[in-house]
PDB file of C-alpha atoms in Angstrom:
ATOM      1  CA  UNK A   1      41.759 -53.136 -18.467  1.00  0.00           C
ATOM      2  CA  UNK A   2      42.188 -49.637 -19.631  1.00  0.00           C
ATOM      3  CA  UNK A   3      45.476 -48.862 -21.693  1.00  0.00           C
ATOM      4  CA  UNK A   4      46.645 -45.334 -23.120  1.00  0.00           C
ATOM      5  CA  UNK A   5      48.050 -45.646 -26.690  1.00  0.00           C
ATOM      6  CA  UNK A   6      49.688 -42.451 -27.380  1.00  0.00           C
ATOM      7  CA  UNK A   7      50.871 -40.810 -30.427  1.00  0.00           C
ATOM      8  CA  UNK A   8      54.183 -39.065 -29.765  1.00  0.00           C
ATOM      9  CA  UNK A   9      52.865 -36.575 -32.602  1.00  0.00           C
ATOM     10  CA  UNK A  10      50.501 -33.820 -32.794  1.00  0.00           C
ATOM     11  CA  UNK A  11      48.690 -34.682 -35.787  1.00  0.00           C
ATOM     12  CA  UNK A  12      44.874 -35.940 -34.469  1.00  0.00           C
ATOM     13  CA  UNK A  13      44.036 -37.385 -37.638  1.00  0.00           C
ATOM     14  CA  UNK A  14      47.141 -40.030 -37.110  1.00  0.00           C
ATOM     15  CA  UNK A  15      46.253 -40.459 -33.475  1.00  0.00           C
ATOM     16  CA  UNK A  16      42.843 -41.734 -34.605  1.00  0.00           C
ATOM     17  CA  UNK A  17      43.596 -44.190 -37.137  1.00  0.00           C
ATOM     18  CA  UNK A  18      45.889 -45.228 -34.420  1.00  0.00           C
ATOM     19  CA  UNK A  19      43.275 -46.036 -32.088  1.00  0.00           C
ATOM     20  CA  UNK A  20      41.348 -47.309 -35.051  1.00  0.00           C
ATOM     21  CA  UNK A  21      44.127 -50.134 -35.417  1.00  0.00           C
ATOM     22  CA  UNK A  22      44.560 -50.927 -31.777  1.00  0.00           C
ATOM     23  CA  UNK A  23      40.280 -51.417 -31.013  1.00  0.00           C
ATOM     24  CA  UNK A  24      40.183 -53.699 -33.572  1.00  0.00           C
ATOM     25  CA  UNK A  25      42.721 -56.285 -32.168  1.00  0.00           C
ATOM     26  CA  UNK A  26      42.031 -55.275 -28.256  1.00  0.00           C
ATOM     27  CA  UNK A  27      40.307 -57.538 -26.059  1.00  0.00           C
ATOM     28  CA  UNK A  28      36.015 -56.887 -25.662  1.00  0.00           C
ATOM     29  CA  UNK A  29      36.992 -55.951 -21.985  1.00  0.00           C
ATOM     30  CA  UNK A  30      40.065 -53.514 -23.001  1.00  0.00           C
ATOM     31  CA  UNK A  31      39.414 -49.956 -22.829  1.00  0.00           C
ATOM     32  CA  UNK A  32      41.559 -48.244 -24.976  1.00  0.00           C
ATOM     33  CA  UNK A  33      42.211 -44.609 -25.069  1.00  0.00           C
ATOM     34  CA  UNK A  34      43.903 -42.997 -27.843  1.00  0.00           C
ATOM     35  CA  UNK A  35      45.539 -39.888 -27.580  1.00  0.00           C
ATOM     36  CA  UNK A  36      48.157 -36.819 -28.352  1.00  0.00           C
ATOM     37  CA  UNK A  37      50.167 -34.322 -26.425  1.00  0.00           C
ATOM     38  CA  UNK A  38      49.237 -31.089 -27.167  1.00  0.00           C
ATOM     39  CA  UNK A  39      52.628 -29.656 -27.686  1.00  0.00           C
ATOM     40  CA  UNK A  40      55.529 -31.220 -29.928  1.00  0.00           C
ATOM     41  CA  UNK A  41      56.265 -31.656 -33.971  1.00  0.00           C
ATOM     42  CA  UNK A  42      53.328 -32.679 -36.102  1.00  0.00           C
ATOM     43  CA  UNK A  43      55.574 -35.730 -37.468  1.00  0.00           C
ATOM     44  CA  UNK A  44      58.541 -37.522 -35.973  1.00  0.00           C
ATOM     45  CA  UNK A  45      60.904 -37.473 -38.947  1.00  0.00           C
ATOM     46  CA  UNK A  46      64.447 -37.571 -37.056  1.00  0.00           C
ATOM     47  CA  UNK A  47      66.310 -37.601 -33.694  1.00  0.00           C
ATOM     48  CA  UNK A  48      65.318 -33.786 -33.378  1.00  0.00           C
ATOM     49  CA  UNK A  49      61.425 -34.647 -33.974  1.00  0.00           C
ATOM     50  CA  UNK A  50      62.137 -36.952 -31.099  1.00  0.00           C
ATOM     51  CA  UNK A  51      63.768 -34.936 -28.641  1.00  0.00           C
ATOM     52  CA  UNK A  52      60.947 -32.627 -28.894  1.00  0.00           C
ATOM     53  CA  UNK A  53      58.335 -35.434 -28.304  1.00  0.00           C
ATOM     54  CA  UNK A  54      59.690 -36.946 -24.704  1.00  0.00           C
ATOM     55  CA  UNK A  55      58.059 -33.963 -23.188  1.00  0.00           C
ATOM     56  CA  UNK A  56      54.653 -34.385 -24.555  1.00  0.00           C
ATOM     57  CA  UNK A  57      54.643 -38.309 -24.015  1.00  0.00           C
ATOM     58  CA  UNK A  58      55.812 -38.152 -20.549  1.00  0.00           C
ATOM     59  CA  UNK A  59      53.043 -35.670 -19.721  1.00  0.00           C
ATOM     60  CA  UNK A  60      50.597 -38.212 -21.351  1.00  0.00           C
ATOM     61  CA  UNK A  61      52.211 -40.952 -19.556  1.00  0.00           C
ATOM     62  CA  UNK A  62      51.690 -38.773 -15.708  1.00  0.00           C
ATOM     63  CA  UNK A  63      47.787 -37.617 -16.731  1.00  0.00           C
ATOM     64  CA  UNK A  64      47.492 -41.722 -17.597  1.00  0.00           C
ATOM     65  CA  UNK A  65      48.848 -42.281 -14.379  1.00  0.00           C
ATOM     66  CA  UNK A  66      46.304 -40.178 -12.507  1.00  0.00           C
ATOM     67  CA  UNK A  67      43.319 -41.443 -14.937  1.00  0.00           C
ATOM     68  CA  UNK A  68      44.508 -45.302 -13.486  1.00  0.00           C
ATOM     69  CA  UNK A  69      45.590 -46.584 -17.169  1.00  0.00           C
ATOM     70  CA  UNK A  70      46.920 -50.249 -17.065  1.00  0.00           C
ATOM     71  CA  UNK A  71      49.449 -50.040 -19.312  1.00  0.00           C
ATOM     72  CA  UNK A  72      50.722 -48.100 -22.501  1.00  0.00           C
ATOM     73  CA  UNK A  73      51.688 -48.016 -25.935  1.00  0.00           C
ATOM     74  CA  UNK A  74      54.171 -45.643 -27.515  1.00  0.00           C
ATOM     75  CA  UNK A  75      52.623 -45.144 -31.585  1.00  0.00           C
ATOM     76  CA  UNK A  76      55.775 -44.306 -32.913  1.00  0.00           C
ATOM     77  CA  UNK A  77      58.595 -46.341 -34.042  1.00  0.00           C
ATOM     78  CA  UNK A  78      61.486 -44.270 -32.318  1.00  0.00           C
ATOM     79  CA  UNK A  79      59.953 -45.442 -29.219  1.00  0.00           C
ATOM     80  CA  UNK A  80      60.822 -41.820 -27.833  1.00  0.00           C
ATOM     81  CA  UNK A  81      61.223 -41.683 -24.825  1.00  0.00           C
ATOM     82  CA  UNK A  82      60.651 -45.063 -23.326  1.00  0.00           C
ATOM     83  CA  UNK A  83      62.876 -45.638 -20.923  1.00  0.00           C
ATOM     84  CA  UNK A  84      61.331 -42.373 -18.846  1.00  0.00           C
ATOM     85  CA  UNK A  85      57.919 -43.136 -19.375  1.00  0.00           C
ATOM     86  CA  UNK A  86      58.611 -46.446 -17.743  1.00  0.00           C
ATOM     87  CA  UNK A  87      60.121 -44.896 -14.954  1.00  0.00           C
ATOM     88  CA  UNK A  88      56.692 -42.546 -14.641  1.00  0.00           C
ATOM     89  CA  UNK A  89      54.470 -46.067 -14.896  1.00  0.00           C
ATOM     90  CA  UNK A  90      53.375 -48.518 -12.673  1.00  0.00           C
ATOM     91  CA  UNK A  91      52.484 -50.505 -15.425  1.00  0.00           C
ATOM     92  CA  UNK A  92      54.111 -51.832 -18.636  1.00  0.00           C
ATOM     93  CA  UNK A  93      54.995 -49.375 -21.570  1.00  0.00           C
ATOM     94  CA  UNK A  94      55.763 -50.903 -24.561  1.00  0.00           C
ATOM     95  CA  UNK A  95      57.389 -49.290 -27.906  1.00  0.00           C
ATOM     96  CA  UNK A  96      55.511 -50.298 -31.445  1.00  0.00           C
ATOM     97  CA  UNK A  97      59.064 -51.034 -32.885  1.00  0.00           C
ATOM     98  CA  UNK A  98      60.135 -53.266 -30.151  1.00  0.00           C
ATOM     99  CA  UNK A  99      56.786 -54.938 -29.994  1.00  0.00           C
ATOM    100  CA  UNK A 100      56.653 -55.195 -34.048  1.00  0.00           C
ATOM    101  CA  UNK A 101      60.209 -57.175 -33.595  1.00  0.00           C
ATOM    102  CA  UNK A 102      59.575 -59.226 -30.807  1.00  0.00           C
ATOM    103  CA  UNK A 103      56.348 -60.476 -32.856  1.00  0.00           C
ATOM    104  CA  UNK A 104      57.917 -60.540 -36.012  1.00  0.00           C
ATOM    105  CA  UNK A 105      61.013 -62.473 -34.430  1.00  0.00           C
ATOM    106  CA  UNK A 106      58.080 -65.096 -33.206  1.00  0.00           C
ATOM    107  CA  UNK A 107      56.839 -66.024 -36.718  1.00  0.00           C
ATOM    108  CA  UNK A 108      59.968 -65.853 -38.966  1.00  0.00           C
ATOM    109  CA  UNK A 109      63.532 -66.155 -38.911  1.00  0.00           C
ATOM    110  CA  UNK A 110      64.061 -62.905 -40.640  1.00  0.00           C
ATOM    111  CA  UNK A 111      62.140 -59.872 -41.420  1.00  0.00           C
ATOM    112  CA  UNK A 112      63.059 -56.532 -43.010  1.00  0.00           C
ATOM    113  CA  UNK A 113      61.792 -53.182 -41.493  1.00  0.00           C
ATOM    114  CA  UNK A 114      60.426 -50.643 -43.759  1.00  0.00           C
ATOM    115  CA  UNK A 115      60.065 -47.264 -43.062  1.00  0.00           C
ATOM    116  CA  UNK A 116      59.105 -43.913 -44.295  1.00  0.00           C
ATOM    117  CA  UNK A 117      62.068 -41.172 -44.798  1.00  0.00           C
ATOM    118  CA  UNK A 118      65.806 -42.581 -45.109  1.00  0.00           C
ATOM    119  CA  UNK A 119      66.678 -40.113 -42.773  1.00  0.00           C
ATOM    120  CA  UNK A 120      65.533 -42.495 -39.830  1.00  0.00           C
ATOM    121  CA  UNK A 121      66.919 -45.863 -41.255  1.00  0.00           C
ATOM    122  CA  UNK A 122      69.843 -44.727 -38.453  1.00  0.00           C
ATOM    123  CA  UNK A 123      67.243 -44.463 -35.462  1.00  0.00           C
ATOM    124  CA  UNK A 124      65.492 -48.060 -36.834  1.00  0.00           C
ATOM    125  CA  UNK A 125      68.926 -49.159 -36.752  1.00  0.00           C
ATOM    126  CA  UNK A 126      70.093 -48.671 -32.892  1.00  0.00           C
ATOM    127  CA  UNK A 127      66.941 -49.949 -31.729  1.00  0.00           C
ATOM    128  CA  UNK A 128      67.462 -53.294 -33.789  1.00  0.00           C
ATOM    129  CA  UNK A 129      70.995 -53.603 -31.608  1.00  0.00           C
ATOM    130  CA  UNK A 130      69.326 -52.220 -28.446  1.00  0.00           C
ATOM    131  CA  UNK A 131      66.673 -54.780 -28.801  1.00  0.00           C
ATOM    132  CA  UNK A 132      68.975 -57.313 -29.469  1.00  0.00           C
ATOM    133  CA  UNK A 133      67.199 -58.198 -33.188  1.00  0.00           C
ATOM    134  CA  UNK A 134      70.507 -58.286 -35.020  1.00  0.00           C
ATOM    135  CA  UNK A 135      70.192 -61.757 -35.635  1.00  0.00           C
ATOM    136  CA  UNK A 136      66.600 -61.280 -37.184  1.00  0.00           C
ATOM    137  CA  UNK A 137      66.645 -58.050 -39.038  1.00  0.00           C
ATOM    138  CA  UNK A 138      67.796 -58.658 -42.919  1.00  0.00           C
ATOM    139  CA  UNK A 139      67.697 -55.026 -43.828  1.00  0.00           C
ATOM    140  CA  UNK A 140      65.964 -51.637 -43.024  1.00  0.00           C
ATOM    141  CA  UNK A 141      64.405 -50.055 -46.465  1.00  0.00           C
ATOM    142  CA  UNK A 142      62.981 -46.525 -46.570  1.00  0.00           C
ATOM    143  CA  UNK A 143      60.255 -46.005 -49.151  1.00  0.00           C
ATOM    144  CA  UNK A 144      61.255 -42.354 -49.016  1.00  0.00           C
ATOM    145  CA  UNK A 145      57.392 -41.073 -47.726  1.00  0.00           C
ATOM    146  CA  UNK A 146      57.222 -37.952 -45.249  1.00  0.00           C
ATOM    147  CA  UNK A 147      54.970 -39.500 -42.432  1.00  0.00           C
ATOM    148  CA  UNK A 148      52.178 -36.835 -43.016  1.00  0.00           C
ATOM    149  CA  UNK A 149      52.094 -38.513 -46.337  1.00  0.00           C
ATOM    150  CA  UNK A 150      50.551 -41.133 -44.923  1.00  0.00           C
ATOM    151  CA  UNK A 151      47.459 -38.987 -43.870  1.00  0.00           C
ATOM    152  CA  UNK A 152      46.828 -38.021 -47.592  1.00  0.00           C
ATOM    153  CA  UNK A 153      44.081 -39.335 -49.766  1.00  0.00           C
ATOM    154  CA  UNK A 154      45.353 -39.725 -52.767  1.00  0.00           C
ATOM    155  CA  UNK A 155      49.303 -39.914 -52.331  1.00  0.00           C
ATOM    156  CA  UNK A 156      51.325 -42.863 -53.548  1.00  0.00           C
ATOM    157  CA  UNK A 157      52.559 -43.428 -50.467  1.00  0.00           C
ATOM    158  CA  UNK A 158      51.106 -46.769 -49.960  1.00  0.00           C
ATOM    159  CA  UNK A 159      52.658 -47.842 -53.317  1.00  0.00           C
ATOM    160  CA  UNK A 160      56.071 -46.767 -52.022  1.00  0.00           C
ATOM    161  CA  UNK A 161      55.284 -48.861 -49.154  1.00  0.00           C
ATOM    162  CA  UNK A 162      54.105 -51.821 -51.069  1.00  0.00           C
ATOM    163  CA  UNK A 163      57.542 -51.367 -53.674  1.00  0.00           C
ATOM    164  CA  UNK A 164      60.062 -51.509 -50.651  1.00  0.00           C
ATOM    165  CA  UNK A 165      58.193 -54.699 -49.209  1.00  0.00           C
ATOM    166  CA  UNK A 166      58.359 -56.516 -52.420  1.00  0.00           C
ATOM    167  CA  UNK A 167      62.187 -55.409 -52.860  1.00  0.00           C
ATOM    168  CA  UNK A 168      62.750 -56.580 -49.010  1.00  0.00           C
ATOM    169  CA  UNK A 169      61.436 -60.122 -49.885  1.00  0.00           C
ATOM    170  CA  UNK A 170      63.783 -60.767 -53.290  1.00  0.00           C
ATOM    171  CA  UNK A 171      66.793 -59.020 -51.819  1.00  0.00           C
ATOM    172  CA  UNK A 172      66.676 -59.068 -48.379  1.00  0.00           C
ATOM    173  CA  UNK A 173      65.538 -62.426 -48.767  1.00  0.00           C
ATOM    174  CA  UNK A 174      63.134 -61.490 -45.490  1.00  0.00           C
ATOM    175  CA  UNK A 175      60.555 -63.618 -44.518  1.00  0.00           C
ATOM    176  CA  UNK A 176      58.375 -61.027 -43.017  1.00  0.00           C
ATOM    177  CA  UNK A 177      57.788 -57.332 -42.677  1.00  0.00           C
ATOM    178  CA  UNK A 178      58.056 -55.123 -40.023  1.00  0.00           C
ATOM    179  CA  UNK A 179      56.198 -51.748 -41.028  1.00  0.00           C
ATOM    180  CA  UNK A 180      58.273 -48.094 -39.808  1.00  0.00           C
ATOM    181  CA  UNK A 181      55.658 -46.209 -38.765  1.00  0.00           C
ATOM    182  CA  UNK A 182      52.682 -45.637 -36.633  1.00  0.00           C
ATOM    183  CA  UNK A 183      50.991 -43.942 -39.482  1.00  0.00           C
ATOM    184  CA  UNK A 184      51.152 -47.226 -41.175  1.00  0.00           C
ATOM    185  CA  UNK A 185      48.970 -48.785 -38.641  1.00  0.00           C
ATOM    186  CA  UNK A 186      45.876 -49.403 -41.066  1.00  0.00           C
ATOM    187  CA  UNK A 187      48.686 -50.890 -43.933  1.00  0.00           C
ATOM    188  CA  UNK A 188      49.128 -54.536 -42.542  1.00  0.00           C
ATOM    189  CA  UNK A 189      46.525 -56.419 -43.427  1.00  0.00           C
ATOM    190  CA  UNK A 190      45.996 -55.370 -47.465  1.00  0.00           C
ATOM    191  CA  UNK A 191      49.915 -55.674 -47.375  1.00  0.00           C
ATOM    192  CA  UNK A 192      49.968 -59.257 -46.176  1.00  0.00           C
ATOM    193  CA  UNK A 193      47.374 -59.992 -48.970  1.00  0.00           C
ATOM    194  CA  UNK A 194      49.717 -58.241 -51.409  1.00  0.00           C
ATOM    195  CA  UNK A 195      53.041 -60.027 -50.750  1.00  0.00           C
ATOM    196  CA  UNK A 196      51.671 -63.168 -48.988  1.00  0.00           C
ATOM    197  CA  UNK A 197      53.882 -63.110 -45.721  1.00  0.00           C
ATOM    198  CA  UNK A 198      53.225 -61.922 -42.172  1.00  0.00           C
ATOM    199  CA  UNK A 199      53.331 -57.911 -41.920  1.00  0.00           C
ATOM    200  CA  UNK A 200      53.924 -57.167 -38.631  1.00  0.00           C
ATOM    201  CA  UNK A 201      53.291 -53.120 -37.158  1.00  0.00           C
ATOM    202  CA  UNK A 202      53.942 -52.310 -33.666  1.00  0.00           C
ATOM    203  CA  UNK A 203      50.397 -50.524 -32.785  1.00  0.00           C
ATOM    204  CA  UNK A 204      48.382 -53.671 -32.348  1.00  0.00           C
ATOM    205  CA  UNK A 205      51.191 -55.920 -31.806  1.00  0.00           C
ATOM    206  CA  UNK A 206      51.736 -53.628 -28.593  1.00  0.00           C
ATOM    207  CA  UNK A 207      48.660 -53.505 -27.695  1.00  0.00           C
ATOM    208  CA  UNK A 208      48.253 -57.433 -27.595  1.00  0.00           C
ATOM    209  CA  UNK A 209      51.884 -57.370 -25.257  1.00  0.00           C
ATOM    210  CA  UNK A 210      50.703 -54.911 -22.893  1.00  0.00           C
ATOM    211  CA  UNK A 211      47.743 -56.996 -22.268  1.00  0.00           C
ATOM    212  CA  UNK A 212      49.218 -59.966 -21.915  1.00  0.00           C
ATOM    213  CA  UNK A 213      51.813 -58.682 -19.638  1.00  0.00           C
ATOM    214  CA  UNK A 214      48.873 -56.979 -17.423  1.00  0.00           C
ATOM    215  CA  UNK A 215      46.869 -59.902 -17.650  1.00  0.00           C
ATOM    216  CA  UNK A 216      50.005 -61.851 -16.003  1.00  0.00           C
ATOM    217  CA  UNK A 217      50.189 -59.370 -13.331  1.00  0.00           C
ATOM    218  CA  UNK A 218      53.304 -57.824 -14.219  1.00  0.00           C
ATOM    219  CA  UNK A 219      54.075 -54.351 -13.905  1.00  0.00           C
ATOM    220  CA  UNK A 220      57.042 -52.121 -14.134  1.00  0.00           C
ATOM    221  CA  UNK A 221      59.971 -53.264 -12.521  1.00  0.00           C
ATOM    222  CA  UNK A 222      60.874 -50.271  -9.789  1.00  0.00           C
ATOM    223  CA  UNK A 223      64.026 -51.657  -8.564  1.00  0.00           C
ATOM    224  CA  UNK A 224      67.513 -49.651  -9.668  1.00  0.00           C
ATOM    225  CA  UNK A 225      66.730 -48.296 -13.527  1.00  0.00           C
ATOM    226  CA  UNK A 226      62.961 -48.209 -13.212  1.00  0.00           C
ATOM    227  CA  UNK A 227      63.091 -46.980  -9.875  1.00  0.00           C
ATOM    228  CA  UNK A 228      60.872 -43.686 -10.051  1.00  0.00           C
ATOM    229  CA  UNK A 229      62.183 -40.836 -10.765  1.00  0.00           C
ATOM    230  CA  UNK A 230      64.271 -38.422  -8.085  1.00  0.00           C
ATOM    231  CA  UNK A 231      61.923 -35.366  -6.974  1.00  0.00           C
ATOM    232  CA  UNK A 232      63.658 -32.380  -7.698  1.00  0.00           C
ATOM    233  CA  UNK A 233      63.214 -29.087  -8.709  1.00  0.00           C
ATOM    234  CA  UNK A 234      62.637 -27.861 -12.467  1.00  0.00           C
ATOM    235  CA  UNK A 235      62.600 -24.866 -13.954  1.00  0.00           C
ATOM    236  CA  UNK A 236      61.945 -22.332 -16.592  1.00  0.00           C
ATOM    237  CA  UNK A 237      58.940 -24.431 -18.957  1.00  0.00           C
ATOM    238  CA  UNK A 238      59.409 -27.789 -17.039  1.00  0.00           C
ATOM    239  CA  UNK A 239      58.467 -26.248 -14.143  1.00  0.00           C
ATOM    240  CA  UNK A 240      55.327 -28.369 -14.274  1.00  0.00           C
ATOM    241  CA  UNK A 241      56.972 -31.499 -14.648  1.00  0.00           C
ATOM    242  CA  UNK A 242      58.888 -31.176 -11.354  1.00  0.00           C
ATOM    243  CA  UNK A 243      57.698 -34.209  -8.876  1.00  0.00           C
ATOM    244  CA  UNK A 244      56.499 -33.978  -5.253  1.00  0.00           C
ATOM    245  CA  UNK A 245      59.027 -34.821  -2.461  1.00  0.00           C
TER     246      UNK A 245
END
């Protein structure tokens, strides 16, 4: 099984702690292949950030589809672009946030999400309704980190992190903790020691769902908002993008 985890961001550094994080927890006959676009926003900080990233993804999604991937993970907790990379797939795609609260949903009654920049508490926020987690989700905390923050030896980012989670489980009164951010892929474990609850992030917890779903031999629904997508013209810098009739 080969599956495509891709980083919606530019920044390589993130992209390979990323596919640190998903190797680790991927099956000894999963192939996974980490990876970029080469165009977009070194961070995904906002609903700009995002709009940006669709592009890249998508074209990461259509050279997966070529290379014969499986399935795919989107590393960043927007899930940008989701609904048009599964129309591009044959496969299942699978956002880290809704993976991270589908799993957390599975081994508590209520978790908290915490993120990086307060900014995208609103984007954590629709997705929670969109994915139907109202029920589950006590609060969403920002530790107030810039995501590239998260590449830096030395910052205090993890004890920002580690602050937000603690506050989460006294007054949230969550029972688990969904982590914000791809970047945070390599936090779980020594964050569950910490605060001695399940910390859930979406990178491996997508990875597991995307094999499981492949191993069931499920793929992408193509009927009515799956279906893919019309060939058509496009121009200007999309030109590329336009599909075969």
């Amino acid at each position: 099984m080969k599956i495509s985890v891709i980083n919606p961001n530019t920044t390589a550094t993130m992209t390979e702690k990323i596919g640190v994080a998903a190797r680790q927890v991927a099956a000894p006959t999963t192939e996974i292949l980490a990876c970029n676009p080469t165009m977009g926003p070194v961070s995904i900080e906002g609903h700009y950030d995002e709009a940006l990233s669709v592009i890249g993804v998508l074209d990461e999604i259509r050279r997966g589809e070529a290379a014969g991937m499986d399935g795919y993970v989107i590393a960043c907790f927007g899930d940008p672009g989701l609904g048009a990379a599964r129309e591009l797939a044959r496969g299942p795609v699978i956002g880290i946030a809704e993976a991270a609260m589908h799993v957390a949903s599975l081994v508590a009654p209520r978790f908290s999400i915490v993120t990086t920049l307060g900014r995208t508490k609103g984007i954590a926020q629709h997705l929670v309704t969109s994915y139907g987690m109202t029920a589950h989700c006590a609060g969403i905390r920002a530790a107030e980190v810039a995501v590239l923050a998260l590449e830096e030896s030395g910052s205090t980012a993890y004890d920002q992190i580690l602050q937000e989670c603690r506050l989460a489980l006294v007054e949230d009164e969550a029972e688990a903790i969904v982590l914000g951010c791809g970047g945070m892929a390599d936090l779980a474990a020594e964050l569950a020691a910490n605060l001695g609850v399940p910390v859930i992030e979406g990178v491996t917890a997508g990875v597991k769902l995307v094999e499981a779903v492949v191993a069931l031999g499920l793929g992408t629904s193509k009927v009515r908002d799956y279906a893919y997508p019309i060939a058509k013209p496009c121009l200007g810098l999309l030109d590329k993008f336009a599909l075969p009739s």
